[in-house]
Amino acid sequence: MDVPARLFRAVLVGIAVSCLTWVSAVAATPVPNLKDARLAGSYRFERGGWTYVHLQGTPQQIGFQHGYLLAPEIADYAHVLKVETKHNTHRDWQFYREAGRTILWPHVDSEYQKELQGIAAGVAARGVNLDLWDIVAMNGEEELADYYIPWLDRNSHAANAYPEPKAPGKCSAFIATGSYTKDGKIVIAHSNWSSYAEGERWVIVFDIQPTHGHRILMDGLPGFIDSGDDFGINDAGIMITETTISQFIGWNSNGIPEFARARKAMQYASSIDDYIAIMRKGNNGGYANDWLIGDRKTGEIAYLELGLKHVSVWHKKDGYFISSNFARDPALIRDETDGFDATDKSSSPNARRIRWEQLMRANKGKIDVPMAEQFLGDHYDTFLHEEKADQRSLCGHVDQAPEGVAVWGHGPYYPDGAVQGKATDSDMAAKMSFVARAGHPCGENFYAKPFLAAHPEYDWMKPILKDMIAGPWTVFHSGEQK
Ligand SMILES: [Zn+2]
């Protein structure tokens, strides 16, 4: 075979292999047909690397449908969290179950207690060996691992031989309105930054039609009652997302878990002020975020920086807010972060902040959803002044960063970064719709085998790390059938 023919064949084989991988990645276990009134009206289907679930009814029904339809995915994700928490926080899963039962559960509204019980009943009906405290621990894992445990260690003055877990840097996001967008209405977009083991499973689209409150369309994780990375819209016109506050320290065990507040705000907020009030009430400090909130009814956008000691809110009817894991308020940075340096241009949050500002200003008056998709896949590193997919690009590829990101506890080449992206605008939100891409928003694939071969220090991830194959940008809307 001559060289071009060999190349051609190699390309064909490559395409075939990636297609096969993609098909197998989305192939779902068929859901057994169970005659149970609690399942009435619910269904699931797969598209573009995502699994769409429609849930409706009372909290018990929504929970049971969730647990039953996603039982294999919930079992798989529980395994991921058990492996990650054991390695990263040196606590076994029993610690999380116990903390979920004693610290989180008493502060969860009865509506969501019933939904969590429903999820446990649903997975049990599929023969999955997880109980209520596993489901509560899963929902609370992020806030327990990276907020409660560091607080516990500091307050008990634990002689901890291990590096302390740290508040993570999760996500890149913007919201724009008025003279910044093409049609003058709101555009909102978000990429989820997570470990690849988590992110390649963060591909559920939840269409929830509850008996009380607003209808919700959001992305999420199997077994979780809130979005987790927090991208969603409701039928009262509220559009939300967030990114975490890097190096945040603070926790209140008597507060309401973040996952419960986030779900309640999504379900019950009819205005920006409602959303902010629900997030603030009983704040436990867990998963402290900068929230981007829009109301398509008014075109107004807002930014909520939710610390425990310091809370700031900004509103705009014309303009934008960007977010990439940096706090804005100097008082919050001083009192509630572990020394976040807002002047260090080599840091991921600050480098992405500069890039967001560049993109917003350069595209004033032109921003729409297709442009938002491009922004989420952007690879410009403003510190190096070059196109380079790494820890500083809006589409994060920490696995390609020799430095890792120490302030988030990520060593060199840690397999973490942008794992999926979503965008919507006011008109799409009016139809309860958004567009989403599974995998890196730029469309690049991640392959676990060569990565693990090159980085044996991450061998411990072998049981949970799989290929992360990018799907196409895919539109979803509430109530759609297969
Ligand atoms: Zn990328």
XYZ file of C-alpha atoms and ligand atoms in Angstrom:
483
model
C 0.000 0.000 0.000
C 1.357 3.433 -0.850
C 1.504 6.082 1.820
C -1.710 7.999 0.902
C -3.659 4.713 0.752
C -2.305 3.672 4.126
C -3.163 7.040 5.585
C -6.652 6.836 4.121
C -7.162 3.397 5.610
C -5.854 4.533 8.990
C -8.322 7.426 8.948
C -11.186 5.074 8.048
C -10.258 2.688 10.858
C -9.984 5.647 13.231
C -13.455 6.860 12.298
C -14.887 3.366 12.681
C -13.269 2.927 16.102
C -14.473 6.295 17.360
C -17.998 5.617 16.066
C -18.041 2.239 17.800
C -16.788 3.772 21.027
C -19.426 6.460 20.848
C -22.231 4.002 20.169
C -21.148 1.784 23.056
C -20.809 4.808 25.330
C -24.423 5.796 24.790
C -25.905 2.282 24.614
C -28.210 2.033 27.592
C -29.434 -0.921 29.568
C -33.088 -1.451 28.591
C -35.448 -0.459 31.383
C -37.537 -3.466 32.503
C -41.244 -2.941 32.052
C -42.656 -2.639 35.561
C -46.376 -2.165 36.157
C -46.181 0.436 38.907
C -48.437 3.486 39.063
C -45.511 5.543 40.337
C -43.891 5.293 36.900
C -46.896 6.782 35.072
C -45.874 9.293 32.420
C -42.099 8.932 32.908
C -39.649 7.880 30.218
C -36.042 8.087 29.028
C -34.165 8.146 25.752
C -30.589 8.709 24.554
C -29.398 11.281 22.072
C -26.050 12.896 21.221
C -24.261 11.311 24.173
C -26.972 12.466 26.638
C -29.680 10.544 28.455
C -32.949 12.471 28.644
C -35.375 11.632 31.441
C -38.877 12.976 31.845
C -40.157 12.851 35.446
C -43.542 14.029 36.658
C -45.855 14.058 39.657
C -45.442 14.100 43.424
C -42.018 14.105 45.104
C -42.338 10.340 45.715
C -43.240 9.726 42.063
C -40.478 11.943 40.677
C -37.960 10.235 42.946
C -39.117 6.713 42.135
C -39.094 7.403 38.381
C -35.590 8.890 38.656
C -34.238 5.936 40.626
C -35.934 3.341 38.452
C -35.101 4.823 35.035
C -31.466 5.623 35.897
C -30.647 2.759 38.296
C -27.586 1.422 36.382
C -26.195 4.935 35.932
C -26.762 5.723 39.632
C -24.933 2.539 40.684
C -22.077 3.391 38.319
C -21.807 6.955 39.610
C -21.879 5.823 43.246
C -18.856 3.672 42.401
C -17.046 6.702 40.918
C -17.650 8.757 44.057
C -16.548 5.940 46.352
C -13.232 5.624 44.490
C -12.647 9.383 44.261
C -13.568 10.273 47.846
C -11.468 7.456 49.275
C -8.442 8.641 47.331
C -8.922 12.411 47.561
C -10.285 12.840 51.072
C -9.050 9.692 52.852
C -12.494 8.932 54.193
C -14.428 5.827 53.354
C -17.961 5.909 52.013
C -19.415 5.151 55.441
C -18.165 8.558 56.587
C -20.209 10.208 53.813
C -23.307 8.137 54.545
C -23.101 9.082 58.210
C -22.488 12.787 57.513
C -25.382 12.749 55.039
C -27.690 11.196 57.616
C -26.712 13.313 60.612
C -25.644 16.681 59.156
C -27.435 17.133 55.821
C -30.691 15.188 56.072
C -32.220 17.057 59.072
C -31.996 20.329 57.086
C -33.568 19.047 53.852
C -37.185 20.126 53.187
C -39.677 17.278 53.510
C -40.527 17.612 49.784
C -36.956 16.720 48.871
C -36.646 14.119 51.631
C -39.568 12.357 49.942
C -37.924 12.661 46.528
C -34.636 11.229 47.860
C -36.571 8.357 49.480
C -38.266 7.840 46.124
C -34.901 7.571 44.343
C -33.755 4.959 46.887
C -37.001 3.006 46.344
C -36.585 3.236 42.558
C -33.039 1.870 42.490
C -34.064 -0.875 44.946
C -36.852 -1.914 42.531
C -34.137 -2.479 39.907
C -32.105 -4.607 42.349
C -29.368 -2.012 42.916
C -27.788 -2.226 46.330
C -27.923 1.426 47.403
C -30.060 2.817 50.204
C -31.339 6.249 51.218
C -28.074 7.228 52.959
C -26.096 6.371 49.831
C -28.380 8.641 47.793
C -28.126 11.473 50.352
C -24.329 11.066 50.500
C -24.135 11.217 46.695
C -26.174 14.424 46.571
C -24.055 15.939 49.318
C -20.694 14.549 48.245
C -19.349 17.776 46.745
C -20.123 19.903 49.777
C -19.009 17.238 52.251
C -15.734 16.432 50.476
C -14.505 19.901 49.659
C -16.181 22.160 52.261
C -17.206 20.164 55.336
C -14.071 17.996 55.595
C -11.568 20.896 55.301
C -13.632 22.769 57.935
C -13.671 19.665 60.128
C -9.916 19.199 59.790
C -9.183 22.821 60.611
C -11.500 22.878 63.604
C -10.349 19.600 65.051
C -6.726 20.588 64.435
C -6.338 17.168 62.909
C -2.779 16.006 62.570
C -3.503 15.303 58.944
C -0.686 13.698 57.049
C -2.669 14.095 53.855
C -3.101 17.175 51.718
C -6.331 18.853 52.703
C -9.144 18.705 50.145
C -9.815 22.078 48.558
C -12.798 23.932 47.144
C -12.686 23.046 43.468
C -12.536 25.291 40.435
C -15.529 24.167 38.478
C -16.725 25.808 35.293
C -16.637 28.716 32.827
C -19.802 30.755 32.235
C -21.316 33.985 30.979
C -24.676 35.688 30.757
C -25.282 38.686 28.487
C -28.234 40.923 27.604
C -29.234 44.154 25.882
C -26.673 45.777 23.623
C -24.277 42.820 23.968
C -26.500 40.231 22.326
C -27.660 39.892 18.749
C -31.378 40.139 19.542
C -31.092 42.261 22.687
C -32.402 39.436 24.856
C -30.527 37.126 27.219
C -27.876 34.576 26.184
C -26.449 32.244 28.861
C -23.805 29.508 28.535
C -21.778 27.239 30.778
C -19.097 24.595 30.586
C -18.866 22.127 33.433
C -15.314 21.573 34.723
C -14.930 18.309 36.600
C -12.745 15.274 36.859
C -13.188 13.368 33.610
C -14.404 10.340 35.587
C -17.307 12.467 36.847
C -17.805 14.582 33.753
C -18.140 11.747 31.260
C -21.185 10.678 33.315
C -22.580 14.212 33.798
C -24.767 13.725 30.765
C -28.342 13.533 32.022
C -30.987 15.995 30.825
C -33.757 16.233 33.430
C -37.212 17.371 32.326
C -39.105 17.609 35.621
C -42.810 18.420 35.830
C -43.538 18.597 39.564
C -46.988 18.748 41.138
C -45.934 21.965 42.875
C -43.680 24.725 41.579
C -42.338 25.338 38.115
C -41.398 22.931 35.380
C -37.625 22.503 35.079
C -35.217 21.616 32.283
C -31.647 21.155 33.509
C -28.541 19.053 33.011
C -27.459 16.794 35.835
C -26.060 13.638 37.346
C -27.682 10.249 37.921
C -29.176 10.158 41.418
C -28.986 13.915 42.072
C -32.064 16.048 42.731
C -30.345 19.266 41.635
C -28.323 19.951 38.512
C -25.020 19.831 40.367
C -23.153 21.987 37.850
C -26.223 24.209 37.818
C -27.371 24.945 34.337
C -31.118 25.139 34.006
C -34.264 27.007 33.080
C -37.772 26.983 34.489
C -41.146 27.824 32.999
C -41.342 31.072 34.977
C -38.559 32.412 32.726
C -35.626 31.968 35.096
C -32.297 30.985 33.503
C -29.381 30.126 35.797
C -25.858 28.875 36.025
C -22.760 29.299 38.232
C -19.059 28.743 38.726
C -17.418 27.902 42.045
C -15.428 30.341 44.161
C -11.846 29.029 44.081
C -10.180 28.406 47.443
C -13.387 29.136 49.388
C -13.251 28.162 53.054
C -16.293 28.113 55.286
C -19.019 25.776 56.436
C -22.073 25.774 58.691
C -23.356 22.332 59.693
C -26.652 23.890 60.788
C -27.400 25.277 57.349
C -29.442 23.863 54.492
C -27.397 21.739 52.069
C -26.514 23.517 48.844
C -28.034 20.755 46.725
C -31.417 21.258 48.411
C -31.329 25.054 48.068
C -30.233 24.842 44.430
C -33.073 22.491 43.530
C -35.635 24.541 45.447
C -34.533 27.764 43.741
C -34.793 26.110 40.324
C -38.291 24.841 41.121
C -39.805 27.763 43.018
C -38.141 30.981 41.791
C -40.383 33.175 39.642
C -37.987 36.129 39.679
C -34.305 36.900 40.149
C -35.059 38.113 43.672
C -36.852 34.833 44.507
C -33.853 32.879 43.266
C -31.414 34.890 45.363
C -33.636 34.691 48.474
C -33.906 30.888 48.275
C -30.155 30.449 47.780
C -29.353 32.767 50.683
C -31.831 31.334 53.202
C -30.054 28.873 55.477
C -26.820 29.001 53.431
C -24.478 26.311 54.768
C -21.450 27.533 52.800
C -21.274 24.279 50.831
C -20.301 24.510 47.182
C -19.980 28.311 47.405
C -20.621 29.815 43.996
C -20.893 32.914 41.895
C -24.390 32.634 40.410
C -25.449 34.024 37.037
C -29.199 34.531 36.883
C -31.445 35.841 34.118
C -35.161 36.503 33.802
C -36.337 36.236 30.203
C -39.585 38.042 31.118
C -37.686 41.287 31.843
C -34.328 40.754 30.077
C -32.604 41.521 33.364
C -29.515 39.626 34.519
C -27.906 39.357 37.947
C -24.803 38.063 39.650
C -24.900 36.626 43.156
C -21.620 36.016 44.945
C -22.690 33.787 47.796
C -20.199 33.580 50.618
C -21.098 32.804 54.215
C -19.832 36.095 55.642
C -20.006 38.224 52.530
C -22.816 38.210 49.976
C -22.863 40.563 47.001
C -25.457 41.041 44.275
C -25.133 42.971 41.029
C -28.020 43.608 38.583
C -27.904 44.736 34.943
C -30.497 45.409 32.268
C -27.762 45.947 29.690
C -24.387 44.246 29.784
C -22.903 40.936 30.826
C -21.479 38.942 33.692
C -18.643 36.478 33.233
C -17.485 33.836 35.664
C -14.526 31.475 35.896
C -13.942 30.570 39.544
C -12.774 33.958 40.810
C -14.433 35.952 43.595
C -15.064 39.653 42.904
C -15.536 41.075 46.391
C -12.160 41.902 48.031
C -13.696 41.340 51.471
C -14.788 37.827 50.526
C -11.347 37.103 49.052
C -9.728 38.329 52.291
C -12.036 36.617 54.775
C -13.354 33.550 52.983
C -10.672 32.235 50.660
C -7.459 30.464 51.386
C -5.403 33.298 49.867
C -6.871 33.613 46.378
C -4.522 35.852 44.351
C -6.563 37.988 41.971
C -3.402 39.470 40.429
C -1.778 36.217 39.291
C -2.369 36.141 35.539
C -0.966 32.626 35.250
C -3.822 31.200 37.323
C -6.691 29.495 35.546
C -9.515 31.669 36.986
C -7.736 34.957 36.195
C -6.545 33.908 32.726
C -10.087 32.832 31.797
C -11.523 36.041 33.271
C -9.305 38.017 30.860
C -10.387 35.829 27.940
C -14.084 36.225 28.755
C -13.647 40.022 28.870
C -11.912 39.938 25.475
C -14.664 37.844 23.912
C -17.518 39.921 25.370
C -16.029 43.240 24.211
C -14.964 41.959 20.780
C -18.405 40.541 20.085
C -20.640 43.236 21.538
C -23.966 43.233 19.730
C -23.338 39.874 18.053
C -23.570 37.339 20.861
C -26.012 34.507 20.228
C -26.199 30.779 20.984
C -23.958 29.581 18.082
C -21.344 32.109 19.206
C -21.708 30.921 22.803
C -20.927 27.386 21.616
C -17.700 28.698 20.064
C -16.778 30.561 23.251
C -17.196 27.390 25.313
C -14.793 25.583 22.948
C -12.234 28.424 23.003
C -8.571 27.475 23.562
C -6.822 30.827 23.793
C -4.390 30.980 26.724
C -4.154 34.670 27.698
C -1.050 34.095 29.845
C 0.977 32.463 27.068
C -0.736 34.530 24.335
C -1.287 31.482 22.170
C -3.905 28.930 21.164
C -3.339 26.112 23.622
C -5.839 23.779 25.227
C -4.765 23.705 28.866
C -5.809 24.703 32.375
C -6.167 28.364 31.345
C -8.346 27.956 28.251
C -12.124 28.470 28.595
C -12.448 24.905 27.339
C -10.252 23.382 30.030
C -7.857 20.502 29.414
C -5.942 20.154 32.699
C -4.761 16.723 31.498
C -2.527 18.637 29.074
C -1.097 20.952 31.759
C 2.298 19.935 33.237
C 1.662 22.389 36.112
C -1.763 20.975 37.033
C -3.751 23.408 39.212
C -2.302 23.322 42.727
C -4.923 25.614 44.286
C -7.622 23.105 43.381
C -5.505 20.160 44.538
C -4.861 18.975 40.970
C -1.401 17.554 40.326
C 0.369 17.657 36.943
C -1.791 16.399 34.065
C -4.761 15.720 36.357
C -7.597 14.419 34.152
C -9.975 17.305 34.734
C -11.340 20.166 32.689
C -14.352 21.127 30.615
C -16.458 17.988 30.348
C -19.612 19.290 28.665
C -21.268 22.550 27.667
C -24.748 24.064 27.469
C -26.221 27.296 26.098
C -29.616 28.899 25.633
C -31.249 32.262 25.008
C -34.519 33.942 25.955
C -36.418 32.643 22.920
C -35.232 29.063 23.434
C -35.972 29.323 27.155
C -39.525 30.469 26.337
C -39.893 27.107 24.583
C -38.144 25.380 27.517
C -35.149 24.443 25.385
C -31.331 24.486 25.466
C -28.461 23.122 23.405
C -25.861 20.836 24.975
C -22.693 19.042 23.998
C -21.390 15.981 25.836
C -17.609 15.854 26.205
C -15.159 18.721 25.695
C -17.122 21.667 24.233
C -14.409 21.992 21.536
C -15.292 18.483 20.303
C -11.966 16.816 21.149
C -12.080 13.281 22.495
C -10.253 12.022 25.577
C -8.978 8.444 25.578
C -8.392 6.798 28.941
C -5.987 4.014 27.927
C -3.161 6.102 26.424
C -3.614 8.688 29.178
C -3.223 6.096 31.943
C -0.246 4.550 30.141
C 1.463 7.954 30.014
C 0.536 8.897 33.592
C 0.783 5.846 35.844
C 0.390 8.105 38.901
C -3.330 8.053 38.052
C -3.594 4.264 38.028
C -6.004 4.515 40.939
C -8.555 5.918 38.474
C -8.386 2.854 36.248
C -11.674 1.381 37.536
C -13.594 4.616 36.856
C -11.869 6.523 34.036
C -13.244 5.814 30.584
C -13.089 7.497 27.196
C -14.844 10.858 27.005
C -16.170 11.061 23.478
C -17.601 14.391 22.357
C -21.118 14.322 20.972
C -22.631 16.915 18.628
C -24.283 20.112 19.908
C -27.773 18.763 20.533
C -31.031 20.653 21.189
C -33.373 19.446 23.939
C -36.721 20.759 25.091
C -39.272 19.954 27.772
C -41.787 17.264 26.999
C -40.091 15.916 23.908
C -40.384 12.272 23.072
C -37.665 10.153 21.507
Zn -11.211 21.989 24.315
